[in-house]
Short mmCIF file of C-alpha atoms in Angstrom, two decimals:
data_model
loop_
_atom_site.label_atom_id
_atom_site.label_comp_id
_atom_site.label_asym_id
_atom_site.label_seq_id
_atom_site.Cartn_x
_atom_site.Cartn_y
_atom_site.Cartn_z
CA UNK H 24 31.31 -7.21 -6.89
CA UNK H 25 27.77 -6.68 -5.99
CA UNK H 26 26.57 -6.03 -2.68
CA UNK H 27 24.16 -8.53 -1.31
CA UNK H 28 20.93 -6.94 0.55
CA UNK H 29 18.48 -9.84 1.75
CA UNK H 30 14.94 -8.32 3.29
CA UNK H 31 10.96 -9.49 3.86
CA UNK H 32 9.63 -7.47 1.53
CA UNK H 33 11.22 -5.68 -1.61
CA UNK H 34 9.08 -2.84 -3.22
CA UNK H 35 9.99 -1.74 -7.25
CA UNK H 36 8.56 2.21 -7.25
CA UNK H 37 8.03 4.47 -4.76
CA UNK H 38 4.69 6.19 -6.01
CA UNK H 39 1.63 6.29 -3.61
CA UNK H 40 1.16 2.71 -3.08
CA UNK H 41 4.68 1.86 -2.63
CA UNK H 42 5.06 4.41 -0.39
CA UNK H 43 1.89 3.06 1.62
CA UNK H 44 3.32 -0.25 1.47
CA UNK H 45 6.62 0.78 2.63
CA UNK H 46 5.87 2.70 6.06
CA UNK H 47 3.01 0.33 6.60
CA UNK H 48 5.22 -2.93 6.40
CA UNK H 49 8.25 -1.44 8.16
CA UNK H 50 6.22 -0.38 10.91
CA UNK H 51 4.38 -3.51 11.57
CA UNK H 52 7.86 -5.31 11.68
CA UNK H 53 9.18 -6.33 8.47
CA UNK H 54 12.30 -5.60 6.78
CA UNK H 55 11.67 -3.24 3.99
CA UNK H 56 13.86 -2.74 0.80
CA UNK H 57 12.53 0.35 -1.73
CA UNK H 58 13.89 1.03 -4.65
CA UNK H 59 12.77 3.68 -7.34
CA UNK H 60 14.52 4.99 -10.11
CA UNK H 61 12.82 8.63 -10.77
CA UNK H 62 11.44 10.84 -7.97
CA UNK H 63 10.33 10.25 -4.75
CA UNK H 64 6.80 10.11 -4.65
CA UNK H 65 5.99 9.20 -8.17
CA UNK H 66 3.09 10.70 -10.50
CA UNK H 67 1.28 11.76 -8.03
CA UNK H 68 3.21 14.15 -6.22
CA UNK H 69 5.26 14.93 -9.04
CA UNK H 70 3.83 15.10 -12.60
CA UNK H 71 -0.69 14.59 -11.45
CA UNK H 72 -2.95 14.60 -8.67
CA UNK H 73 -0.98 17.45 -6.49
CA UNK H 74 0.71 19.92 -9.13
CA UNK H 75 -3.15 19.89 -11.16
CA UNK H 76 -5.06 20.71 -8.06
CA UNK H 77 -2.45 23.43 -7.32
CA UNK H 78 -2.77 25.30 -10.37
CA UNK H 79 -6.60 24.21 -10.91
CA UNK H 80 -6.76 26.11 -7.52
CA UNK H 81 -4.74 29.59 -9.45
CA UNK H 82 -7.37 29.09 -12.30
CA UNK H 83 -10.38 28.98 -9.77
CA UNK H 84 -8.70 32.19 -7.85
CA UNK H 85 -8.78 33.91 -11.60
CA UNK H 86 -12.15 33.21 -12.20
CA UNK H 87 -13.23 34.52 -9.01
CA UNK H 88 -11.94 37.85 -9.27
CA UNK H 89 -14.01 38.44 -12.50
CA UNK H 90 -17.34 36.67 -11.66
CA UNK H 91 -18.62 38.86 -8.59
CA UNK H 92 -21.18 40.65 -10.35
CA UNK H 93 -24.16 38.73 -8.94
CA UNK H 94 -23.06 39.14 -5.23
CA UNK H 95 -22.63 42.93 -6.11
CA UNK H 96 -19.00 42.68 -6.08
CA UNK H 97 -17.17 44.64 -9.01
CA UNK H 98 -15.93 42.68 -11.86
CA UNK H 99 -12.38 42.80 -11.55
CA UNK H 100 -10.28 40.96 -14.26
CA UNK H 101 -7.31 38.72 -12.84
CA UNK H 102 -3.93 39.73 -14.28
CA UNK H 103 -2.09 36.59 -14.16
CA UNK H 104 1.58 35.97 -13.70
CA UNK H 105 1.71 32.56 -15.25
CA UNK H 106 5.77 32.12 -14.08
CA UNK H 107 4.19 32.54 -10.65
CA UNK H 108 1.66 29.69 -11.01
CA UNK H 109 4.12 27.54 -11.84
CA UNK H 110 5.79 28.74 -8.96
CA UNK H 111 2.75 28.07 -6.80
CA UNK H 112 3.09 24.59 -8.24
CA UNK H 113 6.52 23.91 -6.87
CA UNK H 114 5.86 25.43 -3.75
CA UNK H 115 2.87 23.06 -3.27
CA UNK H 116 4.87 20.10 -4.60
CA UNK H 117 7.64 21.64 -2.13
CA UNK H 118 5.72 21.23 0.94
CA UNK H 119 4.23 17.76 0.55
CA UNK H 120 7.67 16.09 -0.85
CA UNK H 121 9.23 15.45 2.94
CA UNK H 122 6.25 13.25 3.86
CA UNK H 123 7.50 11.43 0.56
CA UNK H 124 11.24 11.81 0.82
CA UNK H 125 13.87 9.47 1.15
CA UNK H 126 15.00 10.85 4.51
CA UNK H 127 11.78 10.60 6.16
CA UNK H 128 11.61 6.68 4.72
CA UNK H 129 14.94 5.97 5.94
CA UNK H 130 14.61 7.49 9.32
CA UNK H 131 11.44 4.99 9.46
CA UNK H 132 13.87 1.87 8.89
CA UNK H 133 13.36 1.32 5.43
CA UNK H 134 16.64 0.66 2.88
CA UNK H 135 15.66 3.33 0.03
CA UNK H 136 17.88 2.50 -3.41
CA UNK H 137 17.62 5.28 -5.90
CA UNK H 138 18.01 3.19 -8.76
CA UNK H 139 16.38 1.13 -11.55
CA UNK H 140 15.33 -2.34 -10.57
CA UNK H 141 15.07 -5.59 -12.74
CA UNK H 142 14.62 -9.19 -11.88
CA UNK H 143 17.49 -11.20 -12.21
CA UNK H 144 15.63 -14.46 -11.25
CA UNK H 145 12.18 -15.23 -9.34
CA UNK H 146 13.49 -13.72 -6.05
CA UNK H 147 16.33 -11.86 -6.90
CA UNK H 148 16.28 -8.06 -8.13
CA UNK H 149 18.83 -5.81 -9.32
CA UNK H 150 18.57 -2.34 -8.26
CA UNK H 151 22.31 -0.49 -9.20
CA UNK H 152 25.08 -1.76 -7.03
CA UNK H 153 22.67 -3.99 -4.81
CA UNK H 154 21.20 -7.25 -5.41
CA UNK H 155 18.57 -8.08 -3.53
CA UNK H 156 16.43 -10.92 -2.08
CA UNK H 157 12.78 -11.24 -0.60
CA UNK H 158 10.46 -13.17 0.45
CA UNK H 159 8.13 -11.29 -0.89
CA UNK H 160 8.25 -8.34 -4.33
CA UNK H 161 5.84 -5.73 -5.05
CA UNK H 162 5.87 -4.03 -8.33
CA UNK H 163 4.21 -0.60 -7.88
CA UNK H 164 6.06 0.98 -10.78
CA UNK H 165 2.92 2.83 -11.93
CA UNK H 166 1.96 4.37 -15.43
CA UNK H 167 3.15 6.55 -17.86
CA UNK H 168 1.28 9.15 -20.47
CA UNK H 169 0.50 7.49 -23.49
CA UNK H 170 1.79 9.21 -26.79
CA UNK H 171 -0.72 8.06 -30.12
CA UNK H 172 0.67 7.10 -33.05
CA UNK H 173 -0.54 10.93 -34.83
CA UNK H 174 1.33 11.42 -38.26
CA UNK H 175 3.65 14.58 -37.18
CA UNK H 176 3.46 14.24 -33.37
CA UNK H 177 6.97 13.46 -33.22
CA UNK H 178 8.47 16.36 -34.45
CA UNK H 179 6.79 18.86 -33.04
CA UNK H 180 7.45 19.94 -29.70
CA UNK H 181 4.26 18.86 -27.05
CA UNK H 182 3.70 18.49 -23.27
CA UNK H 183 2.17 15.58 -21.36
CA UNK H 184 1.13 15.74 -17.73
CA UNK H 185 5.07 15.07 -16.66
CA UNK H 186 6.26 17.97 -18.24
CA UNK H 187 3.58 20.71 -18.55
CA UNK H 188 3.80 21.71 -14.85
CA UNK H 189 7.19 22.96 -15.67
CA UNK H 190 6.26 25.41 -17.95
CA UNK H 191 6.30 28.78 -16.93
CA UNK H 192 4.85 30.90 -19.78
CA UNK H 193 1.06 31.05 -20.41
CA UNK H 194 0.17 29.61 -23.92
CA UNK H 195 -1.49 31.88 -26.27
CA UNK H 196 -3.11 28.92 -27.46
CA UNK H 197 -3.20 25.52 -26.10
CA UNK H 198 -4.50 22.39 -27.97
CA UNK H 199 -5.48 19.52 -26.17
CA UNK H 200 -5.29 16.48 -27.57
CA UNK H 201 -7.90 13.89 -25.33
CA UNK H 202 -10.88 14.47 -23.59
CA UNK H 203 -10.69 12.43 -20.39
CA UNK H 204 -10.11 14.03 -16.70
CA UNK H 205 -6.42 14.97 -17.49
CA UNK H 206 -7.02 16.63 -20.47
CA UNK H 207 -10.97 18.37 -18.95
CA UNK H 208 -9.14 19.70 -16.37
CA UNK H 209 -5.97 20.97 -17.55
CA UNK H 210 -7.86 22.79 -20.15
CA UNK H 211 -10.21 24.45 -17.90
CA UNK H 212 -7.24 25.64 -15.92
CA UNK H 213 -5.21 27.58 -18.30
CA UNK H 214 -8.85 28.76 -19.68
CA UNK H 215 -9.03 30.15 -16.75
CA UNK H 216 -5.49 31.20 -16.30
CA UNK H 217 -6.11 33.60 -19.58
CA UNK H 218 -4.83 31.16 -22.51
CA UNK H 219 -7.26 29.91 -25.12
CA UNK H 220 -7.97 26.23 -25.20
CA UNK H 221 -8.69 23.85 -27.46
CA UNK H 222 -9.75 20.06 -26.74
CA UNK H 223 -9.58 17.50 -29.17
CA UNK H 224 -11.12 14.49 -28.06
CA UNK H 225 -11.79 10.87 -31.00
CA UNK H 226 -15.64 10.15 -29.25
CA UNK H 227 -17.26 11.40 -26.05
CA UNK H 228 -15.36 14.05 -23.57
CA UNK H 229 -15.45 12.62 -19.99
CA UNK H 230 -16.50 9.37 -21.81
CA UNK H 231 -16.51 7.01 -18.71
CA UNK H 232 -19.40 9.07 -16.68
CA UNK H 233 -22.87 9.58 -16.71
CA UNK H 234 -23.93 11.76 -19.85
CA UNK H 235 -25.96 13.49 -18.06
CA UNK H 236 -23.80 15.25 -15.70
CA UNK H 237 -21.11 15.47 -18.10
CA UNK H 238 -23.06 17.86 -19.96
CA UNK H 239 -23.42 20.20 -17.33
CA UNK H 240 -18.89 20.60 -17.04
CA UNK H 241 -19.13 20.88 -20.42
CA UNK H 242 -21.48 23.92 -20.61
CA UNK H 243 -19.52 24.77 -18.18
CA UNK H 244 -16.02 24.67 -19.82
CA UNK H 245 -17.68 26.14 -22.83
CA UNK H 246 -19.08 29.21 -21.03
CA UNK H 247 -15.53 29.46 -19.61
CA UNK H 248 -14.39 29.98 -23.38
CA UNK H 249 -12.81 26.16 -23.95
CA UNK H 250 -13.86 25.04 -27.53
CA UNK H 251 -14.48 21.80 -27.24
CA UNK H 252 -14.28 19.27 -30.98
CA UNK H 253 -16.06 15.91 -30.43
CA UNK H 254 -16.07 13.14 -32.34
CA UNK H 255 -13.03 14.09 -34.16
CA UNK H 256 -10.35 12.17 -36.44
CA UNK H 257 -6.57 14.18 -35.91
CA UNK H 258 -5.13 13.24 -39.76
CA UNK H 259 -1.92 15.08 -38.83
CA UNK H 260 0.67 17.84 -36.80
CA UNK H 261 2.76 19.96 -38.02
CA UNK H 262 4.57 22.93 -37.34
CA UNK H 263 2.82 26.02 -38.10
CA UNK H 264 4.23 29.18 -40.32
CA UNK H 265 4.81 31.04 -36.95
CA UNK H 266 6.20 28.68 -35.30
CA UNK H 267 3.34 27.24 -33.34
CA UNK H 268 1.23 24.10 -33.99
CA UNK H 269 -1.08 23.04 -36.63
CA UNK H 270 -3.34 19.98 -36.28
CA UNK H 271 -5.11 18.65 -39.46
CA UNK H 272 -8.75 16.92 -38.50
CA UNK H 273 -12.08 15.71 -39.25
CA UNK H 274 -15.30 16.19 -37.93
CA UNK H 275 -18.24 15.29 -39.79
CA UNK H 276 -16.31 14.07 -43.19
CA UNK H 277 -15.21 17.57 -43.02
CA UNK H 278 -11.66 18.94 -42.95
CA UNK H 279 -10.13 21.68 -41.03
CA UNK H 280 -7.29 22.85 -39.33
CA UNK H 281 -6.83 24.14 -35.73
CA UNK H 282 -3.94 26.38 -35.30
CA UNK H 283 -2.41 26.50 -31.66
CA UNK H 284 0.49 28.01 -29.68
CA UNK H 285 1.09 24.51 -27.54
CA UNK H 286 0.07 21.54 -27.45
CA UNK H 287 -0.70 19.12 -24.67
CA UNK H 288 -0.69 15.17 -25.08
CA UNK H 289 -3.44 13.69 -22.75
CA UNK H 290 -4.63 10.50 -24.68
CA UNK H 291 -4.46 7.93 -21.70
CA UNK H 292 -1.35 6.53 -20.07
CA UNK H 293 0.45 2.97 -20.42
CA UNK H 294 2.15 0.73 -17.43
CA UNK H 295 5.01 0.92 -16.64
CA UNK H 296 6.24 -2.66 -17.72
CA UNK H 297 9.65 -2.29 -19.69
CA UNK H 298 12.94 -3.01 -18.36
CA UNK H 299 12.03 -5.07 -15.54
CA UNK H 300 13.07 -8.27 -16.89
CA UNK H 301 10.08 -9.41 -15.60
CA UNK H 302 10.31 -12.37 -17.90
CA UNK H 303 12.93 -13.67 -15.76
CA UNK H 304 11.08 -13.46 -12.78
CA UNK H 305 8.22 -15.66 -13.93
CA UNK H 306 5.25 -13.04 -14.03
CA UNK H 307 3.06 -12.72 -16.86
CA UNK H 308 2.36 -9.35 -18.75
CA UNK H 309 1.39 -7.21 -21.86
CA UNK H 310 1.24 -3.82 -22.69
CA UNK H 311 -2.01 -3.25 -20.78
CA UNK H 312 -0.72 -3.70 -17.72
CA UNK H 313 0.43 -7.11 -15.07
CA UNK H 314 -1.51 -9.63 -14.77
CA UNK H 315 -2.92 -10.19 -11.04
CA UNK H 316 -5.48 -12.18 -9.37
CA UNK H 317 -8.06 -10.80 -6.65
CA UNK H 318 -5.42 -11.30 -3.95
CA UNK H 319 -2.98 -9.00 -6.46
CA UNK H 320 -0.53 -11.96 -7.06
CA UNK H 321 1.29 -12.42 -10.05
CA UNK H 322 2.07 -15.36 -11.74
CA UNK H 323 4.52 -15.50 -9.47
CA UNK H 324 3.03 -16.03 -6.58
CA UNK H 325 5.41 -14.87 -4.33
CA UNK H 326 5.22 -11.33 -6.59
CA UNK H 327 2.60 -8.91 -6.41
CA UNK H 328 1.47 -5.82 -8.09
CA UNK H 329 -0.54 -3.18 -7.38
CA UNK H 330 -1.80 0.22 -8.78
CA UNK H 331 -1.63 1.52 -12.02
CA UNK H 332 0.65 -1.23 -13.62
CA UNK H 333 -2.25 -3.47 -13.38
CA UNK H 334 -3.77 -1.79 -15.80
CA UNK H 335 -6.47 -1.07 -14.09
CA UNK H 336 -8.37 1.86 -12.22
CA UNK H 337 -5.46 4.54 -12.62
CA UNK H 338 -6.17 6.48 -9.45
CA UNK H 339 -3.97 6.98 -6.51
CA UNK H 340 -6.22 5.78 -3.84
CA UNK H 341 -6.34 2.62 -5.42
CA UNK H 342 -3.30 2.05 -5.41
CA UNK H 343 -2.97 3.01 -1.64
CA UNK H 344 -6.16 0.65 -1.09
CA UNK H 345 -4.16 -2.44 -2.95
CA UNK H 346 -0.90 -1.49 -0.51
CA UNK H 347 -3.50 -2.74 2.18
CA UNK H 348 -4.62 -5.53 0.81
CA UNK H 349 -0.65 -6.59 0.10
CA UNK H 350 -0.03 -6.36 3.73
CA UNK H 351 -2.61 -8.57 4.69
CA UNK H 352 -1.54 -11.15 1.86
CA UNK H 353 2.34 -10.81 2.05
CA UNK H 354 3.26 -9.77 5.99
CA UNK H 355 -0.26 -11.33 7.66
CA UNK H 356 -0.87 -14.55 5.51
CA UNK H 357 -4.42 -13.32 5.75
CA UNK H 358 -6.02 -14.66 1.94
CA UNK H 359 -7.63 -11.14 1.56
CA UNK H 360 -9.16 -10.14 -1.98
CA UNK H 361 -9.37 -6.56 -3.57
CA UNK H 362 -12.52 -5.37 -4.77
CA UNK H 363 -13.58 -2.81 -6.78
CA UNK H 364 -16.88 -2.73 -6.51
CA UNK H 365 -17.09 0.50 -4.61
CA UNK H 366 -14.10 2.44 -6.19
CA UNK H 367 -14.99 6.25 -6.33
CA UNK H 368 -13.46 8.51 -8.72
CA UNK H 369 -13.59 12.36 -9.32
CA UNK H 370 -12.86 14.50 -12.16
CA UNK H 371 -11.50 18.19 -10.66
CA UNK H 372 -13.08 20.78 -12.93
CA UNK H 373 -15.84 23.30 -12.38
CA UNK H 374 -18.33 21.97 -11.69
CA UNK H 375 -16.31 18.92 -9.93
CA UNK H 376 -18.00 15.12 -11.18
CA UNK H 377 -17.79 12.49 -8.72
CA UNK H 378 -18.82 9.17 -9.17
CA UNK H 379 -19.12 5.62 -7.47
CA UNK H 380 -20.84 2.22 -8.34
CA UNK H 381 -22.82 1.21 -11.64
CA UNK H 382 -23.43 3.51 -14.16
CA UNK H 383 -27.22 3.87 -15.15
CA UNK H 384 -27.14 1.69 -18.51
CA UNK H 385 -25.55 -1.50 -16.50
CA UNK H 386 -27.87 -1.10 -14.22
CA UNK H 387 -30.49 -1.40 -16.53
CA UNK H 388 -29.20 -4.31 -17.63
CA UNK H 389 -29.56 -5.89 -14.41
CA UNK H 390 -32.85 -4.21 -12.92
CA UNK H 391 -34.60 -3.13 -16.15
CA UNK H 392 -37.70 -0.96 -15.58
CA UNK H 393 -37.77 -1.82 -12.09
CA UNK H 394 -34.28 0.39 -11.26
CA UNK H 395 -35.02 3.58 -9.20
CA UNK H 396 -33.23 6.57 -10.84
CA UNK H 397 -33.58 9.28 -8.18
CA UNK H 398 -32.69 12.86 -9.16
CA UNK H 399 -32.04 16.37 -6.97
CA UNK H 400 -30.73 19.65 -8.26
CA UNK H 401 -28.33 22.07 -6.92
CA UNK H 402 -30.53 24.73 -7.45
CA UNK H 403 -32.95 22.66 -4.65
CA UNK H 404 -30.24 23.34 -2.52
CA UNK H 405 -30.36 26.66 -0.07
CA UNK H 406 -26.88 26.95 0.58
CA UNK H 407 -25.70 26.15 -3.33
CA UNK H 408 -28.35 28.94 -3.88
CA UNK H 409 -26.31 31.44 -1.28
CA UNK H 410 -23.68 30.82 -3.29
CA UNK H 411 -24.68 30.93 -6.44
CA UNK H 412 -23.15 27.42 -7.37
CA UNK H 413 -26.57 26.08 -8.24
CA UNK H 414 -25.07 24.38 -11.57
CA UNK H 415 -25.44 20.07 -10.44
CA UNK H 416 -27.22 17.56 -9.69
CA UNK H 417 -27.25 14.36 -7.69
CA UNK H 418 -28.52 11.13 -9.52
CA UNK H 419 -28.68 7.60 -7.37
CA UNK H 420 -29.70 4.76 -8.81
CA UNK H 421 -31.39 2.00 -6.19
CA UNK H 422 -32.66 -1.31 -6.91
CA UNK H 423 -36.82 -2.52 -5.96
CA UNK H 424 -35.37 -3.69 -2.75
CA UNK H 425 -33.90 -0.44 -1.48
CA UNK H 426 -30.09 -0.96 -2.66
CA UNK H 427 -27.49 1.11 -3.51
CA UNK H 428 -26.01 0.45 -6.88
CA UNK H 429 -24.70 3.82 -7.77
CA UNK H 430 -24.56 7.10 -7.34
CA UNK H 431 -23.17 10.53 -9.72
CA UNK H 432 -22.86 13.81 -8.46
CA UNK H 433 -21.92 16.94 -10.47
CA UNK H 434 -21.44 20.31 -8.65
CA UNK H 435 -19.68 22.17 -6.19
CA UNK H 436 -17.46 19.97 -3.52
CA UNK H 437 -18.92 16.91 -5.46
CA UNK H 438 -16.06 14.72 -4.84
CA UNK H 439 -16.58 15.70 -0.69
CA UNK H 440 -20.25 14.78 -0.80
CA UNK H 441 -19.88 11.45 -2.44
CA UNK H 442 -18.00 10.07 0.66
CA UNK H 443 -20.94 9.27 3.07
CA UNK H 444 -22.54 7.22 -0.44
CA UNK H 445 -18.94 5.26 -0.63
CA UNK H 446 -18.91 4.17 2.79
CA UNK H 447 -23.15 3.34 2.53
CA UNK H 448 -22.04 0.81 -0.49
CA UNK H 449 -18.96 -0.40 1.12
CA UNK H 450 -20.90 -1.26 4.53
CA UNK H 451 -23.92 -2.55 1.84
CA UNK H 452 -26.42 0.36 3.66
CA UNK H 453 -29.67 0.62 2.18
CA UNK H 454 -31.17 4.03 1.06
CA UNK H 455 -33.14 4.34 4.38
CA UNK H 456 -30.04 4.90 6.04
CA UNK H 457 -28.60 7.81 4.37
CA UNK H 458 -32.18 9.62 4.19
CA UNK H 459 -32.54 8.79 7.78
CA UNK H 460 -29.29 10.82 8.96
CA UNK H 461 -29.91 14.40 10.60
CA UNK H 462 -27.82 16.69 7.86
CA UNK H 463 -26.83 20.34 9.40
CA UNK H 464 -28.37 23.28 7.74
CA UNK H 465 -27.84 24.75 5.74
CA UNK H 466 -25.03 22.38 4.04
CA UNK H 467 -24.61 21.68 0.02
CA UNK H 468 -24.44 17.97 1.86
CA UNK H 469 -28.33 18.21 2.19
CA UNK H 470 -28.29 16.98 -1.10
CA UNK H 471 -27.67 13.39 -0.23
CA UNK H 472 -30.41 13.40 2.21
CA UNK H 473 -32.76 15.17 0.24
CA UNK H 474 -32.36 12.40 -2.80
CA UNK H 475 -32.07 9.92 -0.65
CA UNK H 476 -35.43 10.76 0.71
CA UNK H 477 -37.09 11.03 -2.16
CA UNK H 478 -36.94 7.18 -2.73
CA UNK H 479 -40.03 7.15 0.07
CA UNK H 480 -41.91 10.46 -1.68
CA UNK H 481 -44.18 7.99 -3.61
CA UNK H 482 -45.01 6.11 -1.07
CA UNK H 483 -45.35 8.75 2.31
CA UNK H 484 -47.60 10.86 -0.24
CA UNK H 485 -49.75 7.89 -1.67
CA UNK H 486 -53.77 7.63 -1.52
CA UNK H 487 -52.89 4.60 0.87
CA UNK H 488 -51.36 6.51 3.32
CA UNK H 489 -53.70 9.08 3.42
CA UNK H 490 -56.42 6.43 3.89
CA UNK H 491 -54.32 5.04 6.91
CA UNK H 492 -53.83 8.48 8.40
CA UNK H 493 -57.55 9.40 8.19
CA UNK H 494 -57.83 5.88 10.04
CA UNK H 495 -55.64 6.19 12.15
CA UNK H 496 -57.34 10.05 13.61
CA UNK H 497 -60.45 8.29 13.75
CA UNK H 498 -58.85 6.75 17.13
CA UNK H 499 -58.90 10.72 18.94
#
């Protein structure tokens, strides 16, 4: 017989959002039922954001040691213990998994269930023993890595971003198959961790930002020793005569073969849709994700969904960002809308690339000659230049009237300094107001003042106002 469980709000995954959504709800008074099948946590903690930046952190350390020189510090190669990264890894994981953890969820009043959920009707869901009815669902079951249909792939032996963390033995060779921010910065890391690296990547590397500060990682990640193949067709994988791997491609009509140790899947990443029954529930759906309307309702009105398995913007602070607008919907009754207008996103190599708002072409579209594309290198920078981190660049592009409509940012910290240009679109500031701020010196944040500023250059240092300054002294 199954045990009956009837609550305000019933949430399927315990990722970031859910998690968000959970303590939020449950502390604002609502009855909260979780259930999650996998870890606690999700992606994010588990298998993305936390265990990359931990061992993207043990790559930077590496690289450190052995790039001195200019400072007149002795070139010292690293000698890396890879077992011992991955150990870092855990121990990272390790310390950030109790703010995540069933116990601390329970002892905040919510009913955790460590099982699978499915719908069993439009406000009924099965989760193991337990069936259980809301007023209100949330499906927050995130995404999973994508595997391509490559002739070969599945019988060789590869990682994806849920299992390569586990792996404690540096690859003598890693190939990596995609050439978006998983795959950039994985293969930077174990570059710099003392494997060789390979990136495979069907058009553009980094593909979804500006080309003209994606140039600059990937001089970058070539001067770090990362071969990078653009433009590339993958014909086939197979296991190689010693036991490694051997991809079969094309680049230019031409054929050749890149021979590898590991490889590493990194091709994009699917929703997490199957085996919810949500057919039974009444919510529409395909393999790219939920479908949702601004307020994040399904079809089912009294369903939402939120974060990755909307198939949109895969990033866990959007998916933390739709757990708020939830609460207002589902627990408030307040009709609030999610937009995405002002989304940021950053991609964690070396130089980091942060961006936020339009990218240059659509705004071209829109403004045509009359856009303001306003540019500022690192090396204008005193502090980037006491550093010796002057690789970047700033780029903002403002409409005639003074507007922000986007803004790039390749460089050192770059995902830190785009945060005062986030909340200047969110709060729909013009550019006056972020050249008009006082910026400490000396700060790599000068930056945003500096190209911020130089949206007035043209017009401070015109013939006109010289004539109205000459004027103006003739008055003592």
């Amino acid at each position: 017989m199954a045990k009956a469980s009837s609550v305000d709000l019933c949430i399927i995954g315990a990722g970031s959002g859910g998690l968000a959504l959970a303590a939020g709800a449950v502390q604002m008074g609502a009855s909260v039922a979780l259930i999650e099948k996998g870890k606690m946590g999700g992606d994010c903690l588990n298998y993305g954001c936390v265990p990359s930046k931990a061992m993207i952190a043990a790559g930077k350390h590496a690289h450190e040691m052995s790039s001195g020189e200019s400072f007149g510090v002795a070139r010292q190669p690293a000698e890396v213990n890879f077992s011992q990264v991955a150990a870092h890894v855990r121990g990272v994981i390790g310390a950030i998994a109790p703010h995540d953890s069933q116990e601390r969820f329970e002892g905040l009043g919510v009913e955790v269930h460590r099982a699978e959920g499915k719908f069993l009707s439009r406000n009924v869901v099965e989760a193991g023993e337990y069936r259980i009815q809301a007023r209100r669902f949330v499906i927050a079951t995130g995404s999973s890595p994508g595997v391509p249909p490559i002739p070969g792939l599945e019988d060789v032996p590869f990682f994806t971003n849920e299992t390569i963390f586990d792996n404690e033995q540096r690859p003598e060779h890693l190939i990596v198959i995609g050439g978006g921010p998983i795959g950039m910065e994985l293969a930077q890391a174990h570059r710099r961790l003392g494997s060789k690296v390979t990136v495979l990547e069907m058009f553009q590397t980094l593909a979804k930002d500006d080309p003209e500060l994606t140039q600059i990682v990937k001089d970058s990640m070539i001067g770090d020793g990362v071969t990078l193949l653009e433009g590339i067709a993958i014909d086939g994988i197979s296991k190689s005569e010693g036991g490694g791997i051997c991809v079969r491609l094309r680049k230019d009509e031409r054929e050749q073969e890149v021979q590898g140790s590991h490889l590493l899947v990194a091709a994009g990443r699917r929703p997490n849709v199957s085996n919810l029954e949500l057919e039974k529930a009444g919510v529409a759906y395909s393999p790219r994700g939920i479908e949702v309307d601004a307020r994040l309702r399904t079809t089912n009105k009294k369903i939402f969904a939120i974060g990755d398995v909307t198939g949109g913007l895969q990033f866990t602070h959007v998916a933390g960002y739709h757990a708020g607008i939830v609460i207002r919907n589902a627990l408030l009754r307040i009709p609030a809308k999610a937009d995405h207008s002002c989304v940021p996103w950053v991609t964690y190599t070396d130089p980091e690339l942060a961006h936020v708002g339009l990218d240059e072409k659509r705004a071209r579209e829109i403004h045509g000659d009359k856009l303001r594309v306003l540019r500022w290198s690192m090396e204008e920078n005193d502090r980037a230049q006491a550093e010796r981190r002057t690789k970047g660049m700033a780029k903002a592009l403002v409409s005639p009237r003074g507007h922000i409509l986007g803004v790039s940012i390749v460089g050192p910290h770059a995902g830190d300094l785009l945060q005062p240009w986030v909340l200047a679109m969110t709060k729909k500031l013009k550019i006056g107001s972020m050249a008009g701020f006082i910026a400490p010196y000396p700060t790599l944040g000068e930056i945003n003042k500096r190209i911020a500023g130089s949206y007035f250059t043209e017009k401070l240092f015109s013939n006109s106002m010289r004539r109205i300054v000459r004027f103006l002294s003739a008055f003592g």
